[in-house]
Coordinates of C-alpha atoms and ligand atoms in Angstrom, one line a residue:
M171 CA 111.3 59.0 124.3
H172 CA 115.0 58.5 125.0
Y173 CA 117.4 58.0 122.0
P174 CA 121.1 57.3 122.6
A175 CA 123.0 60.5 121.7
S176 CA 124.8 58.8 118.9
D177 CA 121.6 57.5 117.1
L178 CA 121.4 59.1 113.7
V179 CA 119.1 58.7 110.8
I180 CA 119.7 60.4 107.5
D181 CA 116.5 61.5 105.8
P182 CA 117.5 63.0 102.4
V183 CA 114.1 64.6 101.8
L184 CA 114.2 66.4 105.1
I185 CA 117.8 67.4 104.7
R186 CA 117.1 68.9 101.3
Q187 CA 114.1 70.7 102.6
Y188 CA 115.9 72.2 105.6
D189 CA 119.4 72.7 104.0
T190 CA 119.3 76.4 104.7
A191 CA 122.2 78.7 105.9
G192 CA 122.7 78.8 109.6
P193 CA 125.2 79.5 112.4
R194 CA 127.3 76.7 114.0
Y195 CA 126.6 78.0 117.5
T196 CA 130.0 77.9 118.9
S197 CA 128.7 80.9 120.8
Y198 CA 125.3 82.6 121.4
P199 CA 124.9 85.3 120.4
T200 CA 127.1 84.5 117.4
A201 CA 130.2 86.5 116.7
D202 CA 128.5 88.6 114.0
R203 CA 126.3 90.1 116.7
F204 CA 129.3 91.5 118.7
I205 CA 129.4 95.3 118.9
E206 CA 132.1 97.9 119.1
A207 CA 130.5 99.5 122.2
F208 CA 132.0 96.6 124.1
G209 CA 135.8 97.2 124.3
E210 CA 138.8 97.2 126.5
T211 CA 137.0 99.1 129.4
E212 CA 134.2 96.5 129.6
L213 CA 136.6 93.6 129.4
R214 CA 138.7 95.0 132.2
Q215 CA 135.5 95.4 134.3
W216 CA 134.5 91.9 133.7
L217 CA 137.9 90.5 134.4
A218 CA 137.8 92.3 137.8
N219 CA 134.4 90.6 138.4
R220 CA 135.6 87.1 137.5
K221 CA 135.5 85.8 141.1
V222 CA 131.9 85.0 141.9
G223 CA 131.3 84.6 145.7
G224 CA 135.0 84.3 146.2
I225 CA 135.3 81.3 144.0
G226 CA 137.7 81.6 141.1
L227 CA 136.3 80.1 137.9
P228 CA 138.4 77.7 135.9
L229 CA 140.1 79.3 132.9
S230 CA 140.7 78.2 129.3
V231 CA 143.2 79.9 127.1
Y232 CA 143.1 80.1 123.3
V233 CA 146.1 81.4 121.4
H234 CA 145.7 82.2 117.7
L235 CA 148.8 81.7 115.6
P236 CA 147.8 83.0 112.2
F237 CA 150.7 82.3 109.9
C238 CA 150.7 79.8 107.0
D239 CA 153.3 79.5 104.3
T240 CA 150.8 78.5 101.6
V241 CA 147.1 79.0 101.3
C242 CA 144.5 76.2 101.0
Y243 CA 141.9 77.6 98.7
Y244 CA 138.9 76.4 100.8
C245 CA 140.2 78.2 103.9
A246 CA 137.9 80.3 105.9
C247 CA 140.2 80.9 108.9
N248 CA 141.8 84.2 109.9
K249 CA 145.3 83.6 108.6
V250 CA 148.3 85.5 107.3
A251 CA 150.0 83.9 104.2
T252 CA 153.7 84.5 104.3
R253 CA 157.1 82.7 104.0
D254 CA 158.7 85.5 106.0
R255 CA 159.7 83.8 109.4
T256 CA 160.5 87.2 111.0
K257 CA 156.7 87.8 111.1
S258 CA 156.1 85.1 113.7
A259 CA 159.1 86.3 115.7
K260 CA 157.5 89.7 116.0
Y261 CA 154.0 88.3 116.6
I262 CA 155.0 86.2 119.7
K263 CA 156.7 89.2 121.2
Y264 CA 153.3 91.0 121.0
L265 CA 151.5 87.9 122.4
A266 CA 153.9 88.3 125.4
K267 CA 152.9 92.0 125.7
E268 CA 149.2 91.0 125.6
L269 CA 149.8 88.4 128.4
A270 CA 151.7 91.0 130.4
L271 CA 148.7 93.3 130.2
L272 CA 146.2 90.6 131.0
S273 CA 147.8 88.7 133.9
P274 CA 147.6 91.5 136.6
L275 CA 143.9 91.7 135.8
L276 CA 143.3 88.1 136.7
G277 CA 144.3 88.2 140.4
A278 CA 145.7 85.1 141.9
E279 CA 143.2 82.7 140.3
R280 CA 145.1 81.6 137.3
D281 CA 144.6 77.9 137.1
V282 CA 144.2 76.9 133.5
C283 CA 142.3 73.7 132.8
R284 CA 142.5 74.0 129.0
L285 CA 145.0 75.5 126.6
H286 CA 144.6 75.5 122.8
W287 CA 146.9 76.8 120.1
G288 CA 145.0 77.2 116.9
G289 CA 145.6 78.9 113.5
G290 CA 146.8 79.4 111.0
T291 CA 149.5 76.9 111.4
P292 CA 150.9 76.9 115.0
T293 CA 153.9 74.8 113.8
F294 CA 154.9 77.7 111.5
L295 CA 156.7 78.9 114.6
S296 CA 160.2 77.6 115.2
H297 CA 160.9 75.4 118.2
E298 CA 162.5 78.4 120.0
E299 CA 159.5 80.5 119.4
M300 CA 157.1 77.8 120.6
G301 CA 159.3 77.3 123.7
F302 CA 159.3 81.0 124.3
L303 CA 155.6 81.3 124.0
M304 CA 154.9 78.4 126.3
E305 CA 157.3 79.9 128.9
Q306 CA 155.4 83.1 128.8
L307 CA 152.1 81.3 129.2
R308 CA 153.4 79.3 132.1
G309 CA 154.7 82.5 133.7
A310 CA 151.2 84.0 133.5
F311 CA 149.1 81.0 134.4
K312 CA 149.3 77.8 136.3
L313 CA 148.5 74.7 134.2
A314 CA 146.2 72.6 136.4
P315 CA 147.2 69.0 136.8
G316 CA 145.5 67.0 134.0
A317 CA 145.0 70.2 132.0
E318 CA 144.0 69.6 128.4
C319 CA 146.7 71.1 126.1
S320 CA 145.9 70.9 122.4
I321 CA 147.4 72.1 119.2
E322 CA 146.4 72.2 115.6
I323 CA 149.0 70.6 113.3
D324 CA 149.6 70.8 109.6
P325 CA 151.3 67.5 108.9
R326 CA 153.1 69.0 105.9
R327 CA 154.9 71.4 108.3
L328 CA 156.1 69.1 110.9
P329 CA 159.9 68.7 111.0
P330 CA 161.0 65.4 112.6
G331 CA 161.0 65.6 116.4
T332 CA 158.4 68.4 116.5
L333 CA 155.8 66.2 118.2
E334 CA 158.3 65.0 120.8
F335 CA 159.2 68.6 121.4
L336 CA 155.5 69.6 121.7
A337 CA 154.9 66.7 124.2
G338 CA 157.8 68.1 126.2
L339 CA 156.2 71.5 126.2
G340 CA 153.1 69.9 127.8
F341 CA 150.8 69.3 124.8
N342 CA 148.7 66.1 125.2
R343 CA 146.1 66.4 122.4
V344 CA 146.7 67.1 118.7
S345 CA 144.4 67.9 115.8
L346 CA 145.7 67.1 112.3
G347 CA 144.4 68.8 109.1
V348 CA 143.8 66.1 106.6
Q349 CA 140.7 67.1 104.5
D350 CA 140.9 64.4 101.8
F351 CA 143.6 62.0 100.5
D352 CA 142.5 62.2 96.9
P353 CA 145.3 63.8 94.9
S354 CA 143.0 65.5 92.4
V355 CA 141.1 67.1 95.3
Q356 CA 144.3 68.1 97.0
K357 CA 145.5 69.7 93.8
A358 CA 142.2 71.6 93.4
V359 CA 142.5 73.1 96.9
N360 CA 146.3 73.7 96.8
R361 CA 147.0 71.3 99.7
L362 CA 149.2 68.4 98.6
Q363 CA 149.7 66.1 101.5
S364 CA 150.6 62.4 101.1
E365 CA 149.1 59.7 103.2
E366 CA 152.6 59.0 104.3
V367 CA 153.0 62.4 105.8
T368 CA 149.7 62.1 107.7
R369 CA 150.6 58.5 108.9
R370 CA 153.9 59.7 110.2
A371 CA 152.3 62.6 112.2
T372 CA 149.7 60.2 113.6
E373 CA 152.3 57.6 114.6
E374 CA 154.6 60.2 116.1
A375 CA 151.7 61.6 118.2
R376 CA 150.9 58.2 119.5
A377 CA 154.6 57.4 120.2
N378 CA 154.9 60.6 122.2
G379 CA 151.9 59.8 124.4
F380 CA 149.3 62.2 123.0
A381 CA 146.0 61.2 124.6
S382 CA 143.9 62.1 121.6
V383 CA 144.5 62.5 117.9
N384 CA 141.9 64.3 115.9
F385 CA 141.6 64.4 112.0
D386 CA 139.8 67.2 110.3
L387 CA 138.1 66.1 107.1
I388 CA 136.1 68.2 104.6
Y389 CA 133.3 67.0 102.3
G390 CA 132.0 69.1 99.4
L391 CA 135.5 70.1 98.1
P392 CA 136.2 70.4 94.3
N393 CA 136.7 67.2 92.4
Q394 CA 135.4 65.1 95.3
T395 CA 133.5 62.0 94.3
L396 CA 131.8 59.2 96.2
D397 CA 134.5 56.7 95.1
G398 CA 137.4 59.0 95.9
F399 CA 136.0 59.9 99.4
N400 CA 135.4 56.2 100.0
R401 CA 139.1 55.6 99.5
T402 CA 139.9 58.5 101.8
L403 CA 137.7 56.9 104.5
D404 CA 139.5 53.5 104.0
R405 CA 142.7 55.3 104.9
V406 CA 141.3 57.3 107.7
I407 CA 139.7 54.3 109.4
D408 CA 143.0 52.4 109.0
L409 CA 144.9 55.2 110.7
G410 CA 142.2 55.2 113.4
P411 CA 142.2 58.7 114.9
D412 CA 140.4 59.1 118.3
R413 CA 138.2 61.9 117.0
I414 CA 137.1 63.0 113.5
A415 CA 135.7 66.3 112.5
L416 CA 133.8 66.0 109.2
Y417 CA 133.1 69.5 108.0
S418 CA 130.9 70.6 105.2
Y419 CA 132.7 72.9 102.7
A420 CA 130.9 76.2 102.5
H421 CA 131.6 78.0 99.2
L422 CA 131.4 81.7 100.1
P423 CA 134.0 83.3 97.8
K424 CA 132.7 86.9 98.5
L425 CA 133.6 86.4 102.2
F426 CA 136.7 84.3 101.8
P427 CA 138.9 85.5 98.9
P428 CA 141.1 82.3 98.6
Q429 CA 137.9 80.4 97.7
R430 CA 137.8 82.5 94.4
R431 CA 140.5 80.1 93.2
I432 CA 137.9 77.2 93.3
A433 CA 135.9 76.8 90.2
E434 CA 132.2 76.4 91.1
A435 CA 131.9 73.9 88.3
D436 CA 134.3 71.5 90.1
L437 CA 132.2 71.4 93.2
P438 CA 130.2 68.3 93.8
S439 CA 126.4 68.8 93.3
P440 CA 124.3 69.0 96.5
E441 CA 123.1 65.4 95.7
V442 CA 126.7 64.1 95.6
K443 CA 127.6 66.0 98.7
L444 CA 124.7 64.4 100.6
E445 CA 125.8 61.0 99.2
I446 CA 129.3 61.6 100.5
L447 CA 128.0 62.6 103.9
T448 CA 125.8 59.6 104.1
L449 CA 128.6 57.3 103.1
A450 CA 131.0 58.9 105.6
I451 CA 128.5 58.6 108.5
G452 CA 127.7 55.0 107.7
R453 CA 131.3 54.0 107.4
L454 CA 132.5 55.8 110.5
T455 CA 129.7 54.5 112.7
R456 CA 130.2 51.0 111.4
A457 CA 133.9 51.4 112.2
G458 CA 133.0 52.1 115.8
Y459 CA 132.9 55.9 116.0
L460 CA 130.1 57.5 117.9
Y461 CA 128.3 60.5 116.4
I462 CA 128.8 63.3 119.0
G463 CA 127.0 66.1 117.2
M464 CA 127.3 68.6 114.4
D465 CA 130.4 67.4 112.5
H466 CA 132.1 65.4 115.2
F467 CA 132.7 61.7 115.7
A468 CA 134.7 60.0 118.5
R469 CA 135.7 56.6 119.6
P470 CA 133.6 55.4 122.5
D471 CA 136.6 55.5 124.9
D472 CA 137.5 59.1 123.9
A473 CA 137.0 61.8 126.5
L474 CA 134.5 63.5 124.2
A475 CA 132.2 60.5 124.1
T476 CA 132.5 60.0 127.8
A477 CA 131.7 63.7 128.5
Q478 CA 128.6 63.4 126.3
S479 CA 127.4 60.2 128.0
Q480 CA 127.9 61.9 131.4
G481 CA 125.9 65.0 130.3
R482 CA 128.8 67.4 130.7
L483 CA 129.7 68.1 127.0
Q484 CA 130.1 71.8 126.2
R485 CA 130.2 73.7 123.0
D486 CA 132.6 76.6 122.5
F487 CA 134.8 78.3 120.0
Q488 CA 136.9 75.2 119.5
G489 CA 133.8 73.1 118.8
Y490 CA 132.9 70.5 121.5
S491 CA 134.7 70.5 124.8
T492 CA 135.0 68.1 127.7
Q493 CA 135.9 70.9 130.1
P494 CA 133.4 72.4 132.6
E495 CA 132.0 75.7 131.7
S496 CA 134.9 78.1 132.1
D497 CA 136.0 81.6 131.3
T498 CA 138.1 81.7 128.2
L499 CA 140.9 84.1 127.4
G500 CA 141.5 84.6 123.7
L501 CA 145.0 85.8 122.8
G502 CA 146.3 87.0 119.4
I503 CA 144.5 88.4 116.4
S504 CA 140.8 87.7 116.0
A505 CA 140.8 85.5 119.1
I506 CA 137.5 85.3 120.9
G507 CA 137.2 85.1 124.7
R508 CA 134.4 84.6 127.1
V509 CA 134.5 86.2 130.6
G510 CA 131.4 85.9 132.8
P511 CA 128.3 86.7 130.8
T512 CA 130.4 88.4 128.0
Y513 CA 132.2 87.6 124.8
Y514 CA 135.0 89.7 123.3
Q515 CA 137.0 89.5 120.1
N516 CA 140.5 90.9 119.5
E517 CA 141.4 93.0 116.5
K518 CA 141.5 90.9 113.3
E519 CA 144.4 92.7 111.5
L520 CA 148.0 92.5 112.6
D521 CA 148.6 96.3 112.4
H522 CA 145.6 97.1 114.6
Y523 CA 146.6 94.4 117.1
Y524 CA 150.2 95.7 117.3
A525 CA 149.0 99.4 117.5
A526 CA 146.7 98.7 120.5
L527 CA 149.5 96.8 122.3
D528 CA 152.1 99.5 121.5
A529 CA 149.7 102.0 123.1
G530 CA 149.4 99.8 126.2
R531 CA 145.8 98.8 125.4
L532 CA 144.2 95.4 125.4
P533 CA 143.5 94.8 121.7
V534 CA 139.8 94.2 122.0
A535 CA 137.8 95.2 118.9
R536 CA 134.3 94.2 119.9
G537 CA 132.2 92.1 122.2
V538 CA 128.9 91.7 123.8
E539 CA 127.4 91.5 127.3
L540 CA 124.7 88.9 127.4
S541 CA 121.2 90.0 128.6
A542 CA 119.1 87.6 130.7
D543 CA 117.3 86.7 127.5
D544 CA 120.6 85.9 125.8
L545 CA 121.6 83.7 128.7
V546 CA 118.5 81.5 128.7
R547 CA 118.6 81.2 124.9
R548 CA 122.3 80.2 125.1
A549 CA 121.4 77.5 127.6
V550 CA 118.7 76.1 125.4
I551 CA 120.9 76.2 122.3
Q552 CA 123.8 74.6 124.2
A553 CA 121.6 71.7 125.4
L554 CA 120.3 71.1 121.9
M555 CA 123.8 71.2 120.3
C556 CA 125.5 69.0 123.0
H557 CA 122.8 66.6 124.1
F558 CA 120.0 66.8 121.6
R559 CA 117.5 67.4 124.4
V560 CA 116.4 70.2 126.7
S561 CA 114.8 69.8 130.0
I562 CA 112.1 72.5 130.2
E563 CA 112.1 72.3 134.0
S564 CA 115.8 72.7 134.3
I565 CA 115.7 75.9 132.2
E566 CA 112.8 77.2 134.3
L567 CA 114.6 76.6 137.6
A568 CA 117.9 78.0 136.4
H569 CA 116.4 81.1 134.7
L570 CA 113.2 81.7 136.8
L571 CA 110.7 81.8 134.0
D572 CA 107.7 80.0 132.7
F573 CA 109.2 78.2 129.6
R574 CA 105.9 77.6 127.8
Q575 CA 104.9 81.2 128.2
Y576 CA 108.3 82.7 127.5
F577 CA 108.9 80.6 124.4
A578 CA 105.3 80.4 123.2
A579 CA 106.3 81.5 119.6
E580 CA 109.3 79.3 119.5
L581 CA 107.3 76.3 120.7
A582 CA 104.7 77.0 117.9
D583 CA 107.6 76.8 115.4
L584 CA 109.0 73.7 117.0
R585 CA 105.6 72.0 116.6
R586 CA 105.9 72.5 112.9
L587 CA 109.3 70.9 113.0
A588 CA 107.8 68.2 115.2
A589 CA 105.2 67.5 112.6
E590 CA 108.1 66.8 110.1
G591 CA 109.7 64.4 112.6
L592 CA 112.8 66.5 113.5
V593 CA 111.9 67.0 117.1
E594 CA 109.5 65.8 119.8
I595 CA 108.0 67.8 122.6
D596 CA 107.5 65.2 125.2
G597 CA 106.1 66.4 128.5
D598 CA 108.9 68.2 130.1
W599 CA 111.5 67.6 127.4
I600 CA 112.3 68.9 123.9
I601 CA 114.1 66.0 122.2
V602 CA 115.8 66.1 118.8
T603 CA 115.0 62.8 117.0
P604 CA 117.7 60.7 115.3
K605 CA 116.5 62.2 111.9
G606 CA 116.6 65.7 113.3
R607 CA 120.2 65.4 114.5
L608 CA 122.0 66.4 111.4
L609 CA 119.7 69.4 111.2
V610 CA 120.2 70.4 114.9
R611 CA 121.2 73.9 113.8
V612 CA 117.8 74.4 112.2
I613 CA 116.2 73.5 115.6
A614 CA 118.6 75.7 117.5
M615 CA 117.9 78.6 115.1
V616 CA 114.3 78.6 116.4
F617 CA 115.7 79.9 119.7
D618 CA 118.0 82.5 118.1
R619 CA 116.4 85.9 118.9
F620 CA 118.5 87.6 116.2
L621 CA 117.3 85.3 113.4
R622 CA 113.8 85.5 114.7
S623 CA 113.8 89.3 114.4
R624 CA 115.2 89.5 110.9
V625 CA 116.4 87.2 108.1
A626 CA 120.1 87.7 107.9
R627 CA 121.6 84.4 107.0
A628 CA 123.6 85.2 103.8
S629 CA 127.0 85.0 105.6
Y630 CA 126.3 81.6 107.2
S631 CA 127.1 78.3 105.7
K632 CA 124.4 75.8 104.7
V633 CA 123.6 73.4 107.5
I634 CA 124.9 70.4 105.5
Ligands
SF4_846 S1 143.4 75.6 106.1 FE1 144.9 75.8 107.7 S2 146.9 75.6 106.7 FE2 145.4 75.9 105.1 S3 145.5 78.2 104.7 FE3 143.8 77.8 106.2 S4 144.8 78.0 108.2 FE4 146.4 77.8 106.7

C-alpha cells in the first residue's frame, strides 16, 4: 500500500496507548550511548580516513553558540545565561583555535555544503564577532556554490540591520524561535516576544533574500489552552513561514534546571495537549503545509518537501535535512559531529572546552564508532523517520544480510504494532500507516538495540 508521505491520521486512542518516552533519533545510536573511550585520538584517525576511494565526502559544519542573556524556562538546550558580552568574545577566539586544530586534519577536501549556527542565541554575538567567526570559517573551508547556510535567531535579540548583515555573510536560511504568541504563556516561560517583533524579523528575512524562514512552536507549555493556541496559529499562518517545527514540551525538571520554574499545575493536561496538537495539525495542513515527519511541516515548494518527495530527506542533529549524507564537524561546546561511521561530542562545559584547546587538544569528550549492527539499524531507523517506509530488499543488499532472519524478533514486535494499525508489513516493505506516523518513534524504537536490551527511557521525552 502506498500512502503519500504527508498523509496523517490522528488516532487519540492509539496515541494515548503509545505515548511512552522515546528518543528523537537525530542520531543512532543516540547521544546518551556515546562513550568516553572514543576521544581525540579516535577522531583524528577517522578524520584521516575521511577520503573513501579517493573521493572526498561532502562536509557539513555545525557551530554551537551557547550564550543567552535571559533564560526561557522550558529550555533544554546547552546554553550559558549571561549578560557579560566579554564571554562571547573569548569564546569565538577558542572556536578559531578549534578550527585551526581541525583544518590541517581535513586535507584539501574542504568543500562545505551546509553550515549551521545554533545555540543558545547566535545573535548574542556582535556583528564584529559574527564577521570574525565567518572569516575564520571561510579561511578553513570552501563554501560550495549553493551551500545551505542557516542560523537560529531569537527575534527579541535582533538589532535593526542584523538580517541584512547576516545575508551579507552568506546566510540564506533562518530559523526563528516563536513558541507561542499568547502573553500569559510567554510570561509563564519568561519569554516575552510581541507579534510585531516576530513579524519584523520575518519580513526582514524575506526582504534580504533568505530562501527559507522556519518558525519553532511549542505545544504543552504552561497556561496553554486550545483557544489561545488557535489564536497563535492564526498569526503564524498569516505570517506564512516556509517551515514550521511544532515541538512537544517535555517537562523534565530533574534534567533541565530552568524547567523547575514552571509549575506543574500550569501545564495543560495530556488530553488538552493532544487537542492542541490535533488542532495545530489540522489547521497547518488545511493552510497548505505538508507534514514532513516528527514535528516538522513545510510548504510544498520548500526544499524539505521536495527532498522528501524525491526520497533524499535525511535526519541529523539539526532535525531533517535536504543535504546528501555527509560528514559533519561540530564546533563549540557540546557540539556533535559525525565522521565516517562515528559520532563524537565536544566537552559540554566552557572550562573543559577551553582547557582542552589551551593544551592543544581537540575538545572531544566522548563518541562512538558504529558496529555493522549499528549501521544497519541506523539505516532502518533513518528510512522510517524520513520516509515512513523501509525497503527490506534495499537493506539486505546494502548490508548483506537476510532481513527476516536478522530482525526476526523485531518483526515479531512489528506484527503486534501492525495488529494495532500503526504499521504494515507488505511483501518487501515495512510501511508506517497514516495513523502510525505521529508515533513513528515507537516504531523506530523496535529497531533500537539499546532499548531492546534494557529499559532505560526515563531521560527521554514522551513521543507526543
Ligand atoms: S530557548 Fe533559546 S533563547 Fe531561550 S534560553 Fe534556550 S537557547 Fe536561550
